[in-house]
C-alpha positions as a printed NumPy array, in Angstrom:
array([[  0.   ,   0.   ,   0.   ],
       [  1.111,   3.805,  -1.109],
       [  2.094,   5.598,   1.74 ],
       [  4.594,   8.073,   3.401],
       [  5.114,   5.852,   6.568],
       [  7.098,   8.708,   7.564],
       [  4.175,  10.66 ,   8.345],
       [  1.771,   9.174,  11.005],
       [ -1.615,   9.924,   9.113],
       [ -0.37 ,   7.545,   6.356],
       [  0.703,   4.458,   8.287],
       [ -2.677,   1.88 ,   8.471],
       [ -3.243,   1.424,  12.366],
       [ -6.199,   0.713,  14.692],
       [ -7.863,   3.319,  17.05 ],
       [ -7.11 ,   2.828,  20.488],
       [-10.058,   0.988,  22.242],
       [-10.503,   3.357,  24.99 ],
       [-13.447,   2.5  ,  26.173],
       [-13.094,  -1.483,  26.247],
       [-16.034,  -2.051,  24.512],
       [-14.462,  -3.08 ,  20.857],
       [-17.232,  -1.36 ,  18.734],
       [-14.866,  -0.065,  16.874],
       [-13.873,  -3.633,  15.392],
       [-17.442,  -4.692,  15.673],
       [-18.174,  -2.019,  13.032],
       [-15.738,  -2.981,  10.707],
       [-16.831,  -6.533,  10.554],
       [-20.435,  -6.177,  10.286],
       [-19.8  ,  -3.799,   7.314],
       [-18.094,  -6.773,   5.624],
       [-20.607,  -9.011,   6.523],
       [-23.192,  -6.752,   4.946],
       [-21.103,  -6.983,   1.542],
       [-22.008, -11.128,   0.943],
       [-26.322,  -9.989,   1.431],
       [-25.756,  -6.728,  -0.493],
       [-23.324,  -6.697,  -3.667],
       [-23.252,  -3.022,  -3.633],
       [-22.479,  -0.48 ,  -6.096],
       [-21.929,   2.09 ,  -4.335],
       [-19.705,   2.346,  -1.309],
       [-19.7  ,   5.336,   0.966],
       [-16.755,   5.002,   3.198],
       [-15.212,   7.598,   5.7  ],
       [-16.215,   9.797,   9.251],
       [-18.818,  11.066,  10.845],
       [-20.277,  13.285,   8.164],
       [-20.889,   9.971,   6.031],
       [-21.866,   8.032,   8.832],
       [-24.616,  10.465,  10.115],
       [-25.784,  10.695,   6.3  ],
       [-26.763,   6.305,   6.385],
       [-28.636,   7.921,   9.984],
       [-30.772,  10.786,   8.152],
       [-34.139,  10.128,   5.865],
       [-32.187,  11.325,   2.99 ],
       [-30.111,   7.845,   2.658],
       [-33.281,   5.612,   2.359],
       [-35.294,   7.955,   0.061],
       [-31.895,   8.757,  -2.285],
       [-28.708,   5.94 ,  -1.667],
       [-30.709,   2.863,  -0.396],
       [-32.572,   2.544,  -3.674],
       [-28.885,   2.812,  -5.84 ],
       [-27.796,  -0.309,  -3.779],
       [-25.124,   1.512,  -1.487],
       [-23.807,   0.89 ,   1.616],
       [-22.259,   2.567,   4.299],
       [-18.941,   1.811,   6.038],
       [-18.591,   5.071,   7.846],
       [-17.385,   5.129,  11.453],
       [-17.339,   8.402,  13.619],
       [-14.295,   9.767,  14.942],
       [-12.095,   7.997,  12.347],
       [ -9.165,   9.571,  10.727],
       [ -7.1  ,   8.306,   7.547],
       [ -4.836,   6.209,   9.53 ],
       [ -7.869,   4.176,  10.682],
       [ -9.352,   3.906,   7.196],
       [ -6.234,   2.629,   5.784],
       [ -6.414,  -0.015,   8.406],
       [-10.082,  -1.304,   7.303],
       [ -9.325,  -1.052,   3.62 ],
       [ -6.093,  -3.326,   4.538],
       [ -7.937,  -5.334,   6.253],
       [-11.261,  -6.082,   4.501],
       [-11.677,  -9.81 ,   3.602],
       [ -9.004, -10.173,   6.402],
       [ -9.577, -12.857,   9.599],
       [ -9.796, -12.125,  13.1  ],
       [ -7.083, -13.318,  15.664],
       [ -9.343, -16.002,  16.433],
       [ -9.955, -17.14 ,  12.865],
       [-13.039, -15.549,  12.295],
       [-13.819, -14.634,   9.301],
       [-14.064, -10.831,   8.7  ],
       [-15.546, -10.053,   5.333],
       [-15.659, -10.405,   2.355],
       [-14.35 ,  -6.827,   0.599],
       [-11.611,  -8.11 ,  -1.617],
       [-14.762,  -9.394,  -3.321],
       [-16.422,  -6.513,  -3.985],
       [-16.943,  -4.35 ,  -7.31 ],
       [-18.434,  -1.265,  -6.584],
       [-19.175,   0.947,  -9.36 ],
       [-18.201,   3.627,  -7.252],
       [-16.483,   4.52 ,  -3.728],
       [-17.384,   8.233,  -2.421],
       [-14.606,   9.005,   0.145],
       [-15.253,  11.865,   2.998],
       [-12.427,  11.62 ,   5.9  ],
       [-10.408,  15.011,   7.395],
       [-12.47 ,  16.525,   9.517],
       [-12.199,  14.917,  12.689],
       [ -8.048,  14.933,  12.424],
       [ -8.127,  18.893,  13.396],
       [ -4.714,  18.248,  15.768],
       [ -2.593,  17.331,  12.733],
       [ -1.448,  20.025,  10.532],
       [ -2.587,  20.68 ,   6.319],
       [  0.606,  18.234,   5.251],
       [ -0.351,  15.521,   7.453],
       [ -3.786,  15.693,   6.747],
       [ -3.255,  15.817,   2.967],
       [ -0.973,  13.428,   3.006],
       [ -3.34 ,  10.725,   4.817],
       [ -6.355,  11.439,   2.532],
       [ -3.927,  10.726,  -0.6  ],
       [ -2.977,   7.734,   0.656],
       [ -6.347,   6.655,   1.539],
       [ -7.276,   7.077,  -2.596],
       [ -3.957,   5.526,  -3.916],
       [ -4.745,   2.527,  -1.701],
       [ -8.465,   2.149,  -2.757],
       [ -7.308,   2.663,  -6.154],
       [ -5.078,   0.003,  -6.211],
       [ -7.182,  -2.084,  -4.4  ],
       [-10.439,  -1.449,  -7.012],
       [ -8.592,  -0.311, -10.015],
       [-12.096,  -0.447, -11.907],
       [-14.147,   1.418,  -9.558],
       [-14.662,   5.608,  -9.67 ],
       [-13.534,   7.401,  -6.583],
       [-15.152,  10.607,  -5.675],
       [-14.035,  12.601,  -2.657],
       [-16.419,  14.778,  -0.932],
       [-14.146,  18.498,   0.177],
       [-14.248,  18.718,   3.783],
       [-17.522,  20.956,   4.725],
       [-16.719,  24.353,   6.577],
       [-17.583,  24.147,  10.657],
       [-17.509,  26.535,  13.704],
       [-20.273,  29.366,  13.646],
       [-17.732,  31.723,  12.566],
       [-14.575,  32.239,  10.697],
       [-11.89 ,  30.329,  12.231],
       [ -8.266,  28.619,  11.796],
       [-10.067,  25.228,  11.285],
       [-12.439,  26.471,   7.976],
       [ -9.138,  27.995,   6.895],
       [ -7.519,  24.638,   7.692],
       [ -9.644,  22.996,   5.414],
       [ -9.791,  25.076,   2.37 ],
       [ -6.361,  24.681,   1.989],
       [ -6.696,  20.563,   2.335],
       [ -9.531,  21.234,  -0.266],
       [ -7.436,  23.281,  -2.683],
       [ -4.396,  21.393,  -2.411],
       [ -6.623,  17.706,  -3.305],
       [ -8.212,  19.347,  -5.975],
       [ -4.845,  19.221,  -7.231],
       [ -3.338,  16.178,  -6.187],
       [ -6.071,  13.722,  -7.016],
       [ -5.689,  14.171, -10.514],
       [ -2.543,  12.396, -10.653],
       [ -4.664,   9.016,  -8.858],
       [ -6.539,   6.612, -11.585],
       [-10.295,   7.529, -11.637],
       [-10.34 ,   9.941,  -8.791],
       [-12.712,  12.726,  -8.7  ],
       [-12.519,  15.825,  -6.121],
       [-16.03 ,  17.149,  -5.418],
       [-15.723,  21.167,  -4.583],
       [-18.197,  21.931,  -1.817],
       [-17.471,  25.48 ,  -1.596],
       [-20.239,  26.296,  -4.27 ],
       [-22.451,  24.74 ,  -1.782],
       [-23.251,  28.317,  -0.17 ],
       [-22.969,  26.977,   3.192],
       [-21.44 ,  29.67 ,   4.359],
       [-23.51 ,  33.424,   4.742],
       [-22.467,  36.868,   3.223],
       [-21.516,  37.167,   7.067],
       [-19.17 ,  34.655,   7.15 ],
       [-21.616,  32.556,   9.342],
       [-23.041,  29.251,   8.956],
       [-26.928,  28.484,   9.533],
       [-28.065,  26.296,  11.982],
       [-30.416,  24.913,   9.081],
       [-27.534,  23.316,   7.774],
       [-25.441,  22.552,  10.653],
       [-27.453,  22.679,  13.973],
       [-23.957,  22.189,  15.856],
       [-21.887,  23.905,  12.896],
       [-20.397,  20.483,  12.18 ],
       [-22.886,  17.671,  11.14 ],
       [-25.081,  18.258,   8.43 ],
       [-28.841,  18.977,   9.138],
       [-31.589,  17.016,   6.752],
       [-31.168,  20.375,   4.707],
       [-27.826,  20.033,   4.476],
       [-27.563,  16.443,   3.385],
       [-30.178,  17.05 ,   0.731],
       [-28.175,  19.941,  -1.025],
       [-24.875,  17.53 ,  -0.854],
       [-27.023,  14.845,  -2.028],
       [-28.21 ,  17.034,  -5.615],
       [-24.578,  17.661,  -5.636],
       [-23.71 ,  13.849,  -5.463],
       [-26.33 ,  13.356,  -8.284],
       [-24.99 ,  16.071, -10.337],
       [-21.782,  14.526, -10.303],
       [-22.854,  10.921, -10.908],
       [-24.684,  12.052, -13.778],
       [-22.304,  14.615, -15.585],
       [-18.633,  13.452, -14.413],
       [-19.044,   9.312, -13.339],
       [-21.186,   8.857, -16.826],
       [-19.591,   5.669, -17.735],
       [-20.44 ,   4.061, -14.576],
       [-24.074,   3.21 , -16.018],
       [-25.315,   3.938, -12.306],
       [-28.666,   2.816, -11.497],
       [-31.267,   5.777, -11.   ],
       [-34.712,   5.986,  -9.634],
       [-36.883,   8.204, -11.19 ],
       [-37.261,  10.024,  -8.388],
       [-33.781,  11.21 ,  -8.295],
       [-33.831,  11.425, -12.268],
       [-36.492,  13.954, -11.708],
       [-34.499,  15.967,  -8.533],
       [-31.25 ,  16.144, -10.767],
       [-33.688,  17.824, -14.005],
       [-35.095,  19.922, -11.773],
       [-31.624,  20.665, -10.404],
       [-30.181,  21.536, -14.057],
       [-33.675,  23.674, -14.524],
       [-32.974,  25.807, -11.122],
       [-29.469,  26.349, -12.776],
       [-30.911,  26.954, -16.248],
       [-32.626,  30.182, -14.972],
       [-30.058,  31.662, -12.743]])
């Protein structure tokens, strides 16, 4: 696996089980047991803001129906995520089977990991998320992978938005040079106010997305299935055939 073991964010490692309650690990391997009933096509992978996203309404009325999953775990950072992608189809120390992802083909991975790693600094944090997309591209060389920017958080203008707008300008760069990678700019998202605030419409706690706020990242999602992922042949309800025309119309008139 690609990786500057050099830097800490890139080398594949376990969180520490603080708690003594291994949910962590529990997590992992029912998302690979969830692969042999599901045969997905899409695989949303990452932190908290994917993981609350399988939680809200918006997943069963707009993902569910496209046959994705979600293998999302709170609090992870890049480190961690190398670790599951390492280790999916792996065995536990007892011989357990874990899963099954080496079998998988998703059409698609969307990627979202970065904002819960605000103690390491832009390079480290960069660094990480790259390695994160060279490894799932080597590991699914036929499947698209679309990473979601990091959102903006805090109420206010602070050194952790600014933190992430340079992460998101610097991948926008670097993910060009990784097979079948796609960056996803958020900024046009209007999430943040002439004010330089953000509304608790779309972040109640200025961090997790709202319903309203999942809904305009989800139009976003579709926009890009549909215009930049066409060869993927994704499946598409009408329902979110008729949100993405509507979206294009809105956009039309502006």
């Amino acid at each position: 696996m690609n990786g500057d073991h050099s830097i800490s964010t890139c080398v594949p490692r376990e969180p520490e089980d603080i708690h003594g309650d291994g949910r962590w690990l529990a997590q992992h391997a029912n998302h690979m047991k969830r692969v042999t009933r599901s045969d997905p096509e899409i695989v949303f992978v990452g932190d908290t803001i994917l993981y609350h996203l399988g939680l809200n309404s918006v997943w069963n009325k707009v993902f569910a129906p496209m046959h994705a999953v979600n293998f999302s775990i709170p609090g992870d950072g890049t480190q961690n995520l190398l670790w599951r992608i390492q280790n999916w189809g792996s065995t536990s120390a007892t011989g357990e089977a874990m899963g099954t992802g080496d079998e998988m083909k998703p059409k698609v991975f969307v990627v979202h990991v970065g904002t819960e790693m605000y103690t390491y600094n832009v390079e480290e944090i960069v660094s990480g998320i790259v390695s994160v997309m060279r490894a799932l591209s080597e590991k699914y060389p036929r499947s698209k992978l679309l990473f979601m920017g990091l959102l903006p958080r805090g109420p206010k203008p602070n050194r952790l938005r600014v933190k992430n707008d340079e992460i998101n300008k610097q991948l926008s760069v670097l993910l060009t040079e990784i097979p079948n990678s796609v960056f996803m700019d958020v900024d046009d998202l209007d999430f943040i106010q002439s004010d330089g605030q953000i509304d608790e419409g779309d972040m109640s706690d200025f961090l997790h997305p709202t319903t309203r706020c999942y809904e305009t990242i989800c139009l976003k999602l579709l926009e890009v299935f549909k215009t930049t992922l066409t060869e993927t042949n994704l499946l598409f309800p009408n329902e979110l055939t008729d949100a993405f025309k509507a979206l294009v119309s809105s956009d039309d008139e502006k």
